[in-house]
mmCIF file of C-alpha atoms in Angstrom:
data_model
loop_
_atom_site.group_PDB
_atom_site.id
_atom_site.type_symbol
_atom_site.label_atom_id
_atom_site.label_comp_id
_atom_site.label_asym_id
_atom_site.label_seq_id
_atom_site.Cartn_x
_atom_site.Cartn_y
_atom_site.Cartn_z
ATOM 1 C CA MET L 1292 -15.857 -19.110 -49.955
ATOM 2 C CA THR L 1293 -12.882 -21.063 -48.671
ATOM 3 C CA ALA L 1294 -9.808 -18.911 -48.158
ATOM 4 C CA ALA L 1295 -6.747 -19.608 -50.286
ATOM 5 C CA ASN L 1296 -4.214 -21.959 -48.723
ATOM 6 C CA ALA L 1297 -0.440 -21.537 -48.784
ATOM 7 C CA LEU L 1298 0.169 -24.038 -51.582
ATOM 8 C CA ARG L 1299 3.119 -22.919 -53.711
ATOM 9 C CA ALA L 1300 2.784 -23.761 -57.436
ATOM 10 C CA ILE L 1301 6.192 -24.043 -59.096
ATOM 11 C CA PRO L 1302 6.945 -24.695 -62.789
ATOM 12 C CA THR L 1303 9.175 -27.723 -63.131
ATOM 13 C CA ASP L 1304 11.523 -26.043 -65.598
ATOM 14 C CA ASP L 1305 12.715 -23.718 -62.798
ATOM 15 C CA ARG L 1306 14.783 -26.456 -61.183
ATOM 16 C CA ALA L 1307 16.657 -24.304 -58.700
ATOM 17 C CA TRP L 1308 13.388 -22.930 -57.330
ATOM 18 C CA LEU L 1309 11.753 -26.355 -57.348
ATOM 19 C CA MET L 1310 14.625 -28.008 -55.450
ATOM 20 C CA ALA L 1311 14.782 -25.159 -52.904
ATOM 21 C CA ALA L 1312 11.017 -25.224 -52.355
ATOM 22 C CA LEU L 1313 11.011 -29.009 -52.075
ATOM 23 C CA GLY L 1314 13.761 -28.863 -49.449
ATOM 24 C CA ASP L 1315 11.742 -26.288 -47.519
ATOM 25 C CA ALA L 1316 8.570 -28.392 -47.724
ATOM 26 C CA LEU L 1317 10.397 -31.502 -46.484
ATOM 27 C CA SER L 1318 11.539 -29.479 -43.487
ATOM 28 C CA GLY L 1319 8.021 -28.378 -42.554
ATOM 29 C CA GLY L 1320 7.728 -25.317 -44.780
ATOM 30 C CA THR L 1321 5.191 -24.282 -47.405
ATOM 31 C CA PRO L 1322 3.647 -27.173 -49.375
ATOM 32 C CA VAL L 1323 4.573 -27.434 -53.045
ATOM 33 C CA LEU L 1324 2.577 -28.152 -56.208
ATOM 34 C CA PRO L 1325 4.912 -28.893 -59.189
ATOM 35 C CA VAL L 1326 3.344 -27.918 -62.512
ATOM 36 C CA PRO L 1327 4.578 -28.773 -66.014
ATOM 37 C CA ALA L 1328 5.815 -25.807 -68.017
ATOM 38 C CA ASP L 1329 5.885 -27.146 -71.592
ATOM 39 C CA VAL L 1330 2.145 -27.244 -72.369
ATOM 40 C CA ASP L 1331 0.054 -25.640 -75.099
ATOM 41 C CA ASP L 1332 -2.272 -22.692 -74.461
ATOM 42 C CA ARG L 1333 -5.381 -24.832 -73.993
ATOM 43 C CA ALA L 1334 -3.654 -27.144 -71.523
ATOM 44 C CA ALA L 1335 -2.161 -24.141 -69.734
ATOM 45 C CA ALA L 1336 -5.607 -22.592 -69.291
ATOM 46 C CA HIS L 1337 -6.976 -25.874 -67.940
ATOM 47 C CA ALA L 1338 -3.995 -26.210 -65.581
ATOM 48 C CA ALA L 1339 -4.543 -22.662 -64.332
ATOM 49 C CA ASP L 1340 -8.150 -23.533 -63.447
ATOM 50 C CA GLU L 1341 -6.971 -26.670 -61.620
ATOM 51 C CA ILE L 1342 -4.332 -24.738 -59.687
ATOM 52 C CA ALA L 1343 -6.889 -22.107 -58.677
ATOM 53 C CA ALA L 1344 -9.217 -24.848 -57.422
ATOM 54 C CA LEU L 1345 -6.396 -26.484 -55.459
ATOM 55 C CA HIS L 1346 -5.539 -23.124 -53.881
ATOM 56 C CA ARG L 1347 -9.143 -22.832 -52.662
ATOM 57 C CA ALA L 1348 -9.279 -26.398 -51.337
ATOM 58 C CA GLU L 1349 -8.487 -27.349 -47.772
ATOM 59 C CA LEU L 1350 -5.210 -29.265 -47.588
ATOM 60 C CA PRO L 1351 -4.864 -32.190 -45.176
ATOM 61 C CA HIS L 1352 -2.823 -31.263 -42.114
ATOM 62 C CA GLY L 1353 0.865 -31.978 -42.690
ATOM 63 C CA THR L 1354 0.791 -31.675 -46.495
ATOM 64 C CA ALA L 1355 4.253 -31.103 -47.956
ATOM 65 C CA LEU L 1356 3.603 -31.935 -51.603
ATOM 66 C CA VAL L 1357 0.536 -32.073 -53.833
ATOM 67 C CA VAL L 1358 0.945 -34.278 -56.903
ATOM 68 C CA ARG L 1359 -1.588 -34.780 -59.636
ATOM 69 C CA THR L 1360 -1.851 -38.355 -60.878
ATOM 70 C CA SER L 1361 -1.239 -39.168 -64.541
ATOM 71 C CA GLY L 1362 -4.832 -40.247 -65.152
ATOM 72 C CA SER L 1363 -3.814 -43.310 -67.159
ATOM 73 C CA SER L 1364 -7.126 -45.083 -66.609
ATOM 74 C CA GLY L 1365 -9.384 -42.446 -65.111
ATOM 75 C CA VAL L 1366 -9.766 -38.803 -64.069
ATOM 76 C CA PRO L 1367 -6.523 -37.310 -62.680
ATOM 77 C CA LYS L 1368 -6.592 -36.678 -58.939
ATOM 78 C CA ALA L 1369 -4.600 -34.379 -56.646
ATOM 79 C CA VAL L 1370 -2.804 -36.371 -53.953
ATOM 80 C CA ALA L 1371 -1.517 -34.832 -50.726
ATOM 81 C CA LEU L 1372 1.738 -36.279 -49.387
ATOM 82 C CA SER L 1373 3.445 -35.546 -46.082
ATOM 83 C CA ALA L 1374 7.148 -34.950 -45.582
ATOM 84 C CA GLU L 1375 7.267 -38.124 -43.477
ATOM 85 C CA ALA L 1376 5.814 -40.223 -46.321
ATOM 86 C CA LEU L 1377 8.233 -38.782 -48.870
ATOM 87 C CA ARG L 1378 11.273 -39.223 -46.642
ATOM 88 C CA SER L 1379 10.261 -42.758 -45.647
ATOM 89 C CA SER L 1380 9.958 -43.749 -49.293
ATOM 90 C CA ALA L 1381 13.310 -42.210 -50.242
ATOM 91 C CA GLU L 1382 15.172 -43.763 -47.323
ATOM 92 C CA ALA L 1383 13.623 -47.189 -47.929
ATOM 93 C CA THR L 1384 14.716 -47.089 -51.577
ATOM 94 C CA HIS L 1385 18.315 -46.266 -50.727
ATOM 95 C CA GLU L 1386 18.355 -48.897 -47.994
ATOM 96 C CA ARG L 1387 17.177 -51.551 -50.481
ATOM 97 C CA PHE L 1388 19.775 -50.432 -53.051
ATOM 98 C CA GLY L 1389 22.681 -50.551 -50.593
ATOM 99 C CA GLY L 1390 23.110 -46.841 -49.974
ATOM 100 C CA ALA L 1391 22.337 -43.339 -51.185
ATOM 101 C CA GLY L 1392 23.419 -42.432 -54.692
ATOM 102 C CA GLN L 1393 23.127 -39.846 -57.424
ATOM 103 C CA TRP L 1394 20.023 -39.953 -59.623
ATOM 104 C CA LEU L 1395 19.765 -39.334 -63.350
ATOM 105 C CA VAL L 1396 16.333 -37.761 -63.856
ATOM 106 C CA ALA L 1397 14.696 -38.722 -67.155
ATOM 107 C CA LEU L 1398 11.038 -38.726 -66.052
ATOM 108 C CA PRO L 1399 8.633 -35.753 -65.712
ATOM 109 C CA THR L 1400 9.129 -33.973 -62.395
ATOM 110 C CA HIS L 1401 5.474 -32.996 -62.013
ATOM 111 C CA LEU L 1402 4.658 -36.706 -61.556
ATOM 112 C CA ILE L 1403 5.653 -38.799 -58.556
ATOM 113 C CA SER L 1404 8.033 -40.941 -60.642
ATOM 114 C CA GLY L 1405 10.222 -37.941 -61.378
ATOM 115 C CA LEU L 1406 9.575 -36.064 -58.149
ATOM 116 C CA GLN L 1407 10.687 -38.957 -55.981
ATOM 117 C CA MET L 1408 14.152 -38.783 -57.562
ATOM 118 C CA LEU L 1409 14.323 -35.150 -56.435
ATOM 119 C CA VAL L 1410 13.198 -36.137 -52.937
ATOM 120 C CA ARG L 1411 15.847 -38.867 -52.773
ATOM 121 C CA SER L 1412 18.431 -36.337 -53.916
ATOM 122 C CA GLU L 1413 17.341 -33.838 -51.266
ATOM 123 C CA VAL L 1414 17.398 -36.486 -48.534
ATOM 124 C CA SER L 1415 20.842 -37.779 -49.540
ATOM 125 C CA GLY L 1416 22.389 -34.394 -50.256
ATOM 126 C CA LEU L 1417 23.603 -35.597 -53.675
ATOM 127 C CA PRO L 1418 22.509 -33.288 -56.527
ATOM 128 C CA PRO L 1419 20.542 -34.956 -59.327
ATOM 129 C CA VAL L 1420 21.580 -34.895 -62.977
ATOM 130 C CA PHE L 1421 18.836 -33.978 -65.443
ATOM 131 C CA PHE L 1422 18.279 -35.387 -68.924
ATOM 132 C CA ASP L 1423 16.456 -32.904 -71.154
ATOM 133 C CA GLY L 1424 14.508 -33.190 -74.350
ATOM 134 C CA PRO L 1425 12.664 -36.067 -76.028
ATOM 135 C CA PHE L 1426 13.935 -39.459 -74.956
ATOM 136 C CA ASP L 1427 16.988 -40.662 -76.852
ATOM 137 C CA ALA L 1428 18.869 -43.691 -75.527
ATOM 138 C CA GLU L 1429 22.267 -42.553 -76.744
ATOM 139 C CA LEU L 1430 21.870 -39.019 -75.375
ATOM 140 C CA LEU L 1431 20.681 -40.316 -72.012
ATOM 141 C CA LEU L 1432 23.793 -42.450 -71.596
ATOM 142 C CA ARG L 1433 25.894 -39.500 -72.646
ATOM 143 C CA ALA L 1434 24.225 -37.401 -69.923
ATOM 144 C CA SER L 1435 25.219 -40.027 -67.351
ATOM 145 C CA GLU L 1436 28.885 -39.314 -68.027
ATOM 146 C CA VAL L 1437 28.776 -36.216 -65.797
ATOM 147 C CA MET L 1438 27.588 -38.196 -62.754
ATOM 148 C CA GLU L 1439 30.273 -38.113 -60.076
ATOM 149 C CA ALA L 1440 28.950 -40.066 -57.085
ATOM 150 C CA ASP L 1441 30.204 -43.550 -56.249
ATOM 151 C CA ARG L 1442 26.707 -44.974 -56.584
ATOM 152 C CA ARG L 1443 24.520 -44.045 -59.562
ATOM 153 C CA TYR L 1444 20.850 -44.697 -60.184
ATOM 154 C CA VAL L 1445 18.297 -44.041 -62.903
ATOM 155 C CA SER L 1446 14.518 -44.513 -63.009
ATOM 156 C CA LEU L 1447 12.724 -45.311 -66.275
ATOM 157 C CA VAL L 1448 9.483 -46.600 -67.747
ATOM 158 C CA PRO L 1449 9.506 -49.831 -69.797
ATOM 159 C CA VAL L 1450 9.449 -48.163 -73.227
ATOM 160 C CA GLN L 1451 12.576 -46.158 -72.338
ATOM 161 C CA PHE L 1452 14.302 -49.219 -70.931
ATOM 162 C CA SER L 1453 13.480 -51.205 -74.070
ATOM 163 C CA ARG L 1454 15.135 -48.577 -76.268
ATOM 164 C CA LEU L 1455 18.219 -48.580 -74.042
ATOM 165 C CA LEU L 1456 18.453 -52.374 -74.358
ATOM 166 C CA ASP L 1457 18.123 -52.094 -78.140
ATOM 167 C CA LEU L 1458 21.123 -49.753 -78.149
ATOM 168 C CA ALA L 1459 23.137 -51.795 -75.645
ATOM 169 C CA GLU L 1460 22.689 -54.990 -77.669
ATOM 170 C CA ARG L 1461 24.366 -53.469 -80.707
ATOM 171 C CA ASP L 1462 26.844 -51.122 -78.996
ATOM 172 C CA ARG L 1463 29.334 -52.448 -76.432
ATOM 173 C CA GLY L 1464 30.087 -48.950 -75.138
ATOM 174 C CA ALA L 1465 26.393 -48.328 -74.484
ATOM 175 C CA ALA L 1466 26.137 -51.678 -72.692
ATOM 176 C CA ASP L 1467 29.061 -50.723 -70.454
ATOM 177 C CA ALA L 1468 27.466 -47.356 -69.677
ATOM 178 C CA LEU L 1469 24.167 -48.996 -68.775
ATOM 179 C CA ARG L 1470 25.942 -51.575 -66.599
ATOM 180 C CA ALA L 1471 27.627 -48.724 -64.726
ATOM 181 C CA PHE L 1472 24.340 -47.905 -62.968
ATOM 182 C CA ASP L 1473 24.091 -49.568 -59.566
ATOM 183 C CA ALA L 1474 20.327 -49.822 -60.112
ATOM 184 C CA VAL L 1475 18.074 -49.245 -63.102
ATOM 185 C CA LEU L 1476 14.638 -48.814 -61.577
ATOM 186 C CA VAL L 1477 11.803 -49.538 -64.026
ATOM 187 C CA GLY L 1478 8.172 -48.966 -63.133
ATOM 188 C CA GLY L 1479 4.919 -47.329 -64.171
ATOM 189 C CA GLN L 1480 3.867 -50.555 -65.902
ATOM 190 C CA SER L 1481 4.740 -54.224 -65.609
ATOM 191 C CA VAL L 1482 8.116 -55.153 -67.077
ATOM 192 C CA PRO L 1483 7.661 -57.871 -69.720
ATOM 193 C CA LEU L 1484 9.540 -61.119 -69.186
ATOM 194 C CA GLU L 1485 11.400 -60.602 -72.461
ATOM 195 C CA LEU L 1486 12.842 -57.280 -71.249
ATOM 196 C CA ARG L 1487 13.905 -58.898 -67.992
ATOM 197 C CA ARG L 1488 15.640 -61.703 -69.893
ATOM 198 C CA ARG L 1489 17.494 -59.255 -72.131
ATOM 199 C CA ALA L 1490 18.598 -57.178 -69.140
ATOM 200 C CA HIS L 1491 19.897 -60.279 -67.370
ATOM 201 C CA GLU L 1492 21.919 -61.347 -70.403
ATOM 202 C CA LEU L 1493 23.532 -57.893 -70.545
ATOM 203 C CA GLY L 1494 24.269 -57.811 -66.810
ATOM 204 C CA ILE L 1495 22.040 -54.785 -66.142
ATOM 205 C CA ALA L 1496 21.067 -54.155 -62.499
ATOM 206 C CA LEU L 1497 17.334 -54.046 -63.231
ATOM 207 C CA LYS L 1498 14.994 -53.359 -60.298
ATOM 208 C CA ARG L 1499 11.256 -53.605 -60.963
ATOM 209 C CA SER L 1500 9.159 -51.052 -59.099
ATOM 210 C CA TYR L 1501 5.511 -51.158 -58.075
ATOM 211 C CA GLY L 1502 3.815 -48.209 -56.456
ATOM 212 C CA MET L 1503 1.821 -45.104 -57.224
ATOM 213 C CA THR L 1504 1.348 -41.484 -56.263
ATOM 214 C CA GLU L 1505 -0.740 -42.578 -53.274
ATOM 215 C CA THR L 1506 2.285 -44.490 -51.890
ATOM 216 C CA ALA L 1507 4.825 -41.709 -52.591
ATOM 217 C CA GLY L 1508 6.188 -43.781 -55.477
ATOM 218 C CA GLY L 1509 7.526 -47.320 -55.603
ATOM 219 C CA CYS L 1510 7.069 -49.288 -52.403
ATOM 220 C CA VAL L 1511 7.523 -52.863 -53.694
ATOM 221 C CA TYR L 1512 10.688 -53.796 -55.596
ATOM 222 C CA ASP L 1513 10.947 -57.086 -57.451
ATOM 223 C CA GLY L 1514 7.822 -58.280 -55.656
ATOM 224 C CA VAL L 1515 9.116 -57.546 -52.131
ATOM 225 C CA GLU L 1516 8.101 -54.649 -49.880
ATOM 226 C CA ILE L 1517 10.670 -51.976 -49.052
ATOM 227 C CA GLY L 1518 11.037 -50.304 -45.660
ATOM 228 C CA ASP L 1519 7.984 -50.765 -43.445
ATOM 229 C CA THR L 1520 5.544 -51.276 -46.317
ATOM 230 C CA ARG L 1521 2.967 -54.027 -45.833
ATOM 231 C CA VAL L 1522 1.027 -55.838 -48.566
ATOM 232 C CA ARG L 1523 -2.140 -57.896 -48.388
ATOM 233 C CA ILE L 1524 -4.721 -59.251 -50.845
ATOM 234 C CA ARG L 1525 -8.410 -58.730 -50.089
ATOM 235 C CA GLY L 1526 -11.047 -59.880 -52.552
ATOM 236 C CA GLY L 1527 -8.329 -60.205 -55.163
ATOM 237 C CA GLU L 1528 -7.262 -56.574 -54.666
ATOM 238 C CA VAL L 1529 -3.746 -55.461 -53.724
ATOM 239 C CA GLN L 1530 -3.824 -53.316 -50.589
ATOM 240 C CA LEU L 1531 -0.852 -51.458 -49.115
ATOM 241 C CA ALA L 1532 0.016 -50.022 -45.721
ATOM 242 C CA GLY L 1533 3.029 -48.237 -44.274
ATOM 243 C CA PRO L 1534 4.567 -44.831 -43.560
ATOM 244 C CA SER L 1535 4.719 -43.773 -47.223
ATOM 245 C CA LEU L 1536 0.924 -43.631 -47.693
ATOM 246 C CA ALA L 1537 -0.568 -40.333 -48.832
ATOM 247 C CA LEU L 1538 -2.707 -38.192 -46.565
ATOM 248 C CA GLY L 1539 -5.551 -38.371 -49.080
ATOM 249 C CA TYR L 1540 -7.067 -36.601 -52.090
ATOM 250 C CA VAL L 1541 -7.282 -32.825 -52.019
ATOM 251 C CA GLY L 1542 -10.878 -31.624 -52.051
ATOM 252 C CA ASP L 1543 -12.362 -35.119 -52.246
ATOM 253 C CA PRO L 1544 -13.065 -36.546 -48.774
ATOM 254 C CA GLU L 1545 -15.470 -39.165 -50.158
ATOM 255 C CA LEU L 1546 -12.839 -40.683 -52.447
ATOM 256 C CA THR L 1547 -10.276 -40.497 -49.657
ATOM 257 C CA ALA L 1548 -12.588 -42.417 -47.330
ATOM 258 C CA ASP L 1549 -13.268 -45.012 -50.028
ATOM 259 C CA ARG L 1550 -9.639 -45.663 -51.000
ATOM 260 C CA PHE L 1551 -7.905 -45.246 -47.623
ATOM 261 C CA VAL L 1552 -9.456 -47.493 -44.973
ATOM 262 C CA GLU L 1553 -8.586 -48.096 -41.326
ATOM 263 C CA GLU L 1554 -8.883 -51.485 -39.674
ATOM 264 C CA ALA L 1555 -8.146 -52.660 -36.155
ATOM 265 C CA GLY L 1556 -5.934 -55.719 -35.818
ATOM 266 C CA ARG L 1557 -6.116 -58.497 -33.235
ATOM 267 C CA ASP L 1558 -3.911 -56.469 -30.926
ATOM 268 C CA GLY L 1559 -6.293 -53.519 -31.155
ATOM 269 C CA ALA L 1560 -3.832 -51.392 -33.135
ATOM 270 C CA THR L 1561 -5.305 -49.557 -36.121
ATOM 271 C CA THR L 1562 -3.700 -49.909 -39.548
ATOM 272 C CA ARG L 1563 -4.430 -47.622 -42.472
ATOM 273 C CA TRP L 1564 -4.637 -49.428 -45.824
ATOM 274 C CA TYR L 1565 -4.730 -48.087 -49.372
ATOM 275 C CA ARG L 1566 -7.021 -49.930 -51.776
ATOM 276 C CA THR L 1567 -5.060 -49.859 -55.053
ATOM 277 C CA GLY L 1568 -7.698 -51.151 -57.454
ATOM 278 C CA ASP L 1569 -5.061 -53.558 -58.777
ATOM 279 C CA ALA L 1570 -5.587 -57.291 -58.938
ATOM 280 C CA GLY L 1571 -2.776 -59.454 -57.606
ATOM 281 C CA GLU L 1572 -1.607 -62.412 -55.593
ATOM 282 C CA LEU L 1573 1.038 -63.230 -53.006
ATOM 283 C CA LEU L 1574 3.072 -66.338 -53.748
ATOM 284 C CA GLY L 1575 5.849 -67.236 -51.349
ATOM 285 C CA GLY L 1576 5.691 -63.746 -49.909
ATOM 286 C CA MET L 1577 6.245 -62.115 -53.313
ATOM 287 C CA LEU L 1578 3.659 -59.860 -54.899
ATOM 288 C CA THR L 1579 2.529 -60.413 -58.474
ATOM 289 C CA VAL L 1580 0.237 -57.746 -59.894
ATOM 290 C CA THR L 1581 -2.011 -59.277 -62.534
ATOM 291 C CA GLY L 1582 -3.819 -56.145 -63.742
ATOM 292 C CA ARG L 1583 -6.479 -53.598 -62.947
ATOM 293 C CA LEU L 1584 -9.726 -54.817 -61.459
ATOM 294 C CA ASP L 1585 -11.550 -52.404 -63.762
ATOM 295 C CA ARG L 1586 -9.696 -53.653 -66.876
ATOM 296 C CA VAL L 1587 -11.845 -56.764 -67.198
ATOM 297 C CA ILE L 1588 -14.265 -57.525 -70.024
ATOM 298 C CA VAL L 1589 -16.819 -60.313 -70.343
ATOM 299 C CA SER L 1590 -16.317 -62.284 -73.554
ATOM 300 C CA GLY L 1591 -18.688 -65.150 -74.219
ATOM 301 C CA GLY L 1592 -19.620 -65.166 -70.528
ATOM 302 C CA VAL L 1593 -15.956 -65.429 -69.446
ATOM 303 C CA ASN L 1594 -14.129 -62.709 -67.505
ATOM 304 C CA VAL L 1595 -10.990 -61.673 -69.388
ATOM 305 C CA SER L 1596 -8.303 -59.432 -67.886
ATOM 306 C CA LEU L 1597 -7.004 -57.065 -70.555
ATOM 307 C CA ASP L 1598 -3.852 -56.556 -68.506
ATOM 308 C CA GLU L 1599 -3.212 -60.293 -68.420
ATOM 309 C CA VAL L 1600 -3.610 -60.489 -72.212
ATOM 310 C CA GLU L 1601 -1.193 -57.566 -72.593
ATOM 311 C CA ARG L 1602 1.387 -59.168 -70.330
ATOM 312 C CA ALA L 1603 1.253 -62.457 -72.250
ATOM 313 C CA ALA L 1604 1.384 -60.725 -75.657
ATOM 314 C CA ARG L 1605 4.402 -58.641 -74.652
ATOM 315 C CA GLU L 1606 6.474 -61.759 -74.100
ATOM 316 C CA HIS L 1607 6.626 -62.291 -77.875
ATOM 317 C CA ALA L 1608 9.189 -60.651 -80.161
ATOM 318 C CA GLY L 1609 7.925 -57.424 -81.682
ATOM 319 C CA TRP L 1610 4.935 -57.232 -79.361
ATOM 320 C CA GLU L 1611 6.610 -55.619 -76.339
ATOM 321 C CA SER L 1612 4.473 -52.472 -76.698
ATOM 322 C CA ALA L 1613 1.116 -54.261 -77.099
ATOM 323 C CA VAL L 1614 -1.970 -52.698 -75.524
ATOM 324 C CA ALA L 1615 -5.148 -54.754 -75.170
ATOM 325 C CA VAL L 1616 -8.546 -53.145 -75.656
ATOM 326 C CA GLY L 1617 -12.067 -54.470 -75.369
ATOM 327 C CA VAL L 1618 -14.446 -53.887 -78.287
ATOM 328 C CA PRO L 1619 -18.116 -54.800 -78.829
ATOM 329 C CA HIS L 1620 -18.834 -58.053 -80.663
ATOM 330 C CA PRO L 1621 -22.260 -59.228 -81.915
ATOM 331 C CA GLU L 1622 -21.761 -62.848 -80.829
ATOM 332 C CA TRP L 1623 -19.322 -62.736 -77.892
ATOM 333 C CA GLY L 1624 -20.503 -59.481 -76.357
ATOM 334 C CA GLU L 1625 -16.927 -58.202 -76.223
ATOM 335 C CA ARG L 1626 -13.670 -59.370 -77.737
ATOM 336 C CA VAL L 1627 -10.037 -58.454 -77.214
ATOM 337 C CA GLY L 1628 -8.100 -56.427 -79.763
ATOM 338 C CA LEU L 1629 -4.414 -55.520 -79.718
ATOM 339 C CA VAL L 1630 -2.761 -52.236 -80.642
ATOM 340 C CA VAL L 1631 1.001 -52.374 -81.103
ATOM 341 C CA GLU L 1632 3.730 -50.060 -82.302
ATOM 342 C CA THR L 1633 5.076 -51.044 -85.704
ATOM 343 C CA GLY L 1634 7.707 -53.725 -85.140
ATOM 344 C CA GLY L 1635 10.970 -54.395 -86.895
ATOM 345 C CA GLU L 1636 12.510 -57.538 -88.264
ATOM 346 C CA GLY L 1637 11.855 -60.705 -86.303
ATOM 347 C CA SER L 1638 8.374 -59.755 -85.101
ATOM 348 C CA LEU L 1639 6.161 -62.778 -84.554
ATOM 349 C CA ALA L 1640 3.131 -62.966 -86.854
ATOM 350 C CA PHE L 1641 -0.259 -62.099 -85.357
ATOM 351 C CA ASP L 1642 -1.686 -65.568 -86.030
ATOM 352 C CA GLU L 1643 1.143 -67.106 -83.995
ATOM 353 C CA VAL L 1644 0.646 -64.653 -81.134
ATOM 354 C CA ARG L 1645 -3.090 -65.277 -81.201
ATOM 355 C CA ALA L 1646 -2.593 -69.051 -81.101
ATOM 356 C CA ALA L 1647 -0.164 -68.750 -78.199
ATOM 357 C CA LEU L 1648 -2.576 -66.557 -76.201
ATOM 358 C CA ARG L 1649 -5.478 -68.892 -76.951
ATOM 359 C CA GLU L 1650 -3.504 -71.870 -75.665
ATOM 360 C CA ARG L 1651 -2.307 -70.040 -72.559
ATOM 361 C CA LEU L 1652 -5.380 -67.998 -71.576
ATOM 362 C CA GLY L 1653 -8.301 -69.667 -73.323
ATOM 363 C CA ALA L 1654 -10.466 -68.924 -76.355
ATOM 364 C CA ALA L 1655 -12.199 -65.911 -74.789
ATOM 365 C CA ALA L 1656 -8.850 -64.142 -74.309
ATOM 366 C CA ALA L 1657 -7.565 -64.795 -77.843
ATOM 367 C CA PRO L 1658 -7.443 -61.403 -79.638
ATOM 368 C CA GLU L 1659 -9.849 -61.001 -82.529
ATOM 369 C CA TRP L 1660 -7.539 -58.610 -84.392
ATOM 370 C CA ALA L 1661 -4.442 -56.467 -84.094
ATOM 371 C CA THR L 1662 -3.601 -53.099 -85.592
ATOM 372 C CA GLU L 1663 -0.270 -51.318 -85.860
ATOM 373 C CA THR L 1664 0.586 -47.686 -85.335
ATOM 374 C CA ASP L 1665 3.874 -45.860 -85.734
ATOM 375 C CA GLU L 1666 3.661 -44.559 -82.174
ATOM 376 C CA LEU L 1667 1.216 -45.180 -79.363
ATOM 377 C CA PRO L 1668 -0.230 -42.105 -77.651
ATOM 378 C CA ARG L 1669 1.394 -41.855 -74.245
ATOM 379 C CA LEU L 1670 0.961 -39.857 -71.062
ATOM 380 C CA ALA L 1671 3.710 -37.609 -69.711
ATOM 381 C CA GLY L 1672 5.111 -40.418 -67.566
ATOM 382 C CA GLY L 1673 5.436 -42.798 -70.533
ATOM 383 C CA LYS L 1674 2.394 -44.989 -69.885
ATOM 384 C CA PRO L 1675 0.124 -45.731 -72.859
ATOM 385 C CA ASP L 1676 -2.797 -43.302 -72.857
ATOM 386 C CA LEU L 1677 -5.612 -45.854 -72.643
ATOM 387 C CA ARG L 1678 -8.401 -43.350 -73.163
ATOM 388 C CA ALA L 1679 -6.751 -41.901 -76.267
ATOM 389 C CA ILE L 1680 -6.092 -45.388 -77.657
ATOM 390 C CA GLU L 1681 -9.682 -46.489 -77.041
ATOM 391 C CA ALA L 1682 -10.999 -43.302 -78.667
ATOM 392 C CA TRP L 1683 -8.760 -43.885 -81.700
ATOM 393 C CA ILE L 1684 -9.971 -47.494 -82.048
ATOM 394 C CA SER L 1685 -13.561 -46.297 -81.781
ATOM 395 C CA ARG L 1686 -12.988 -43.822 -84.616
ATOM 396 C CA LEU L 1687 -11.361 -46.551 -86.732
ATOM 397 C CA ARG L 1688 -14.328 -48.867 -86.180
ATOM 398 C CA ASP L 1689 -16.779 -46.086 -87.076
ATOM 399 C CA SER L 1690 -14.773 -45.372 -90.242
ATOM 400 C CA PHE L 1691 -14.762 -49.051 -91.229
ATOM 401 C CA SER L 1692 -18.516 -49.291 -90.586
ATOM 402 C CA GLU L 1693 -19.160 -46.219 -92.722
ATOM 403 C CA THR L 1694 -17.032 -47.686 -95.518
ATOM 404 C CA ARG L 1695 -18.929 -50.989 -95.383
ATOM 405 C CA ARG L 1696 -22.279 -49.178 -95.481
ATOM 406 C CA GLY L 1697 -21.105 -47.172 -98.485
ATOM 407 C CA ARG L 1698 -20.022 -50.309 -100.346
ATOM 408 C CA HIS L 1699 -23.295 -52.040 -99.505
ATOM 409 C CA ALA L 1700 -25.314 -49.072 -100.792
ATOM 410 C CA ALA L 1701 -23.239 -48.978 -104.007
ATOM 411 C CA GLU L 1702 -23.789 -52.693 -104.610
ATOM 412 C CA GLU L 1703 -27.537 -52.317 -104.107
ATOM 413 C CA GLY L 1704 -27.520 -49.412 -106.566
ATOM 414 C CA ARG L 1705 -25.803 -51.518 -109.227
ATOM 415 C CA ALA L 1706 -28.284 -54.330 -108.653
#
């Protein structure tokens, strides 16, 4: 049996301990595993099993932090990050933003999106400010009032940013408070064009972030690499290199070898690349991520990117939260469906959205249907929980099928 390693599991609600341990890890001390504290008994038992397994696993040499991915489109993985990768990412962010600043933390600190704000705070020596409780736009801006540094930053996911814009558009004081941030970093998902337009009209310093746990957080801002990050496209896939790359996956050398590849250049120097699994393109030196390579369905013999359908749908009023799913179809093989949070006044009708998507992306990409829900299931980091959404749609379809069979049987009985 493999002996236990020195990994230190720390609940994220003990912030003083977490910050002290993180500072120690960044200086070459004991590696840290942040774990969420506010979970139910079943989740806690599962987390305990995961932590025990990670303690038994062999950590890559130089590990400072182990972060479990959110699992938005697959099985969560444990990623090992070095102090050098974490520091490189933090320093590159502050360099791009014009200097170190104080961070308002409104994202979960067991995920890289929240953890990186703590790393940036540790590197800069400026203490972070924490926002607690369920997200509330007004309360978040109120929490920012205690920030004292000359430069102030906040990192959000698109759904949070959208709610802040809603508030800022009807409240001048809220707009002023949001404009007071030197950078509002938004990542985790693509930022719809409509949100970008609204932010521009309000004068918000929006910065769009692209990155993942395997790159120690965001490494491309507004389509341009930060620090020494390098981007290339191979076979339509976005691949990344640079000092912020993770050491690999804990306890999974096969996956590490598959996703992190080394290649020798013309000068003989070896470069380590991370295969993201994202589809994208480089235009004029700027990266555009078009979706996940595994989020493609075949509809009527045509490949359709669900992420591309989502991005186009979200440009329409009331559809900013749209999630595209693929469902079986007797004639087309698969068709696109949309799930969207219940919109307010001014939402564009589904038929108009469908017509616009058909014209822009073709008949195969035009959604067959759309369904509303009061609130989409989301992961801890704010991303839509794709597996939960797909399971819910599957149950709805089964329920509809059962209802149709019941009606058919009743009609035959009357006949």
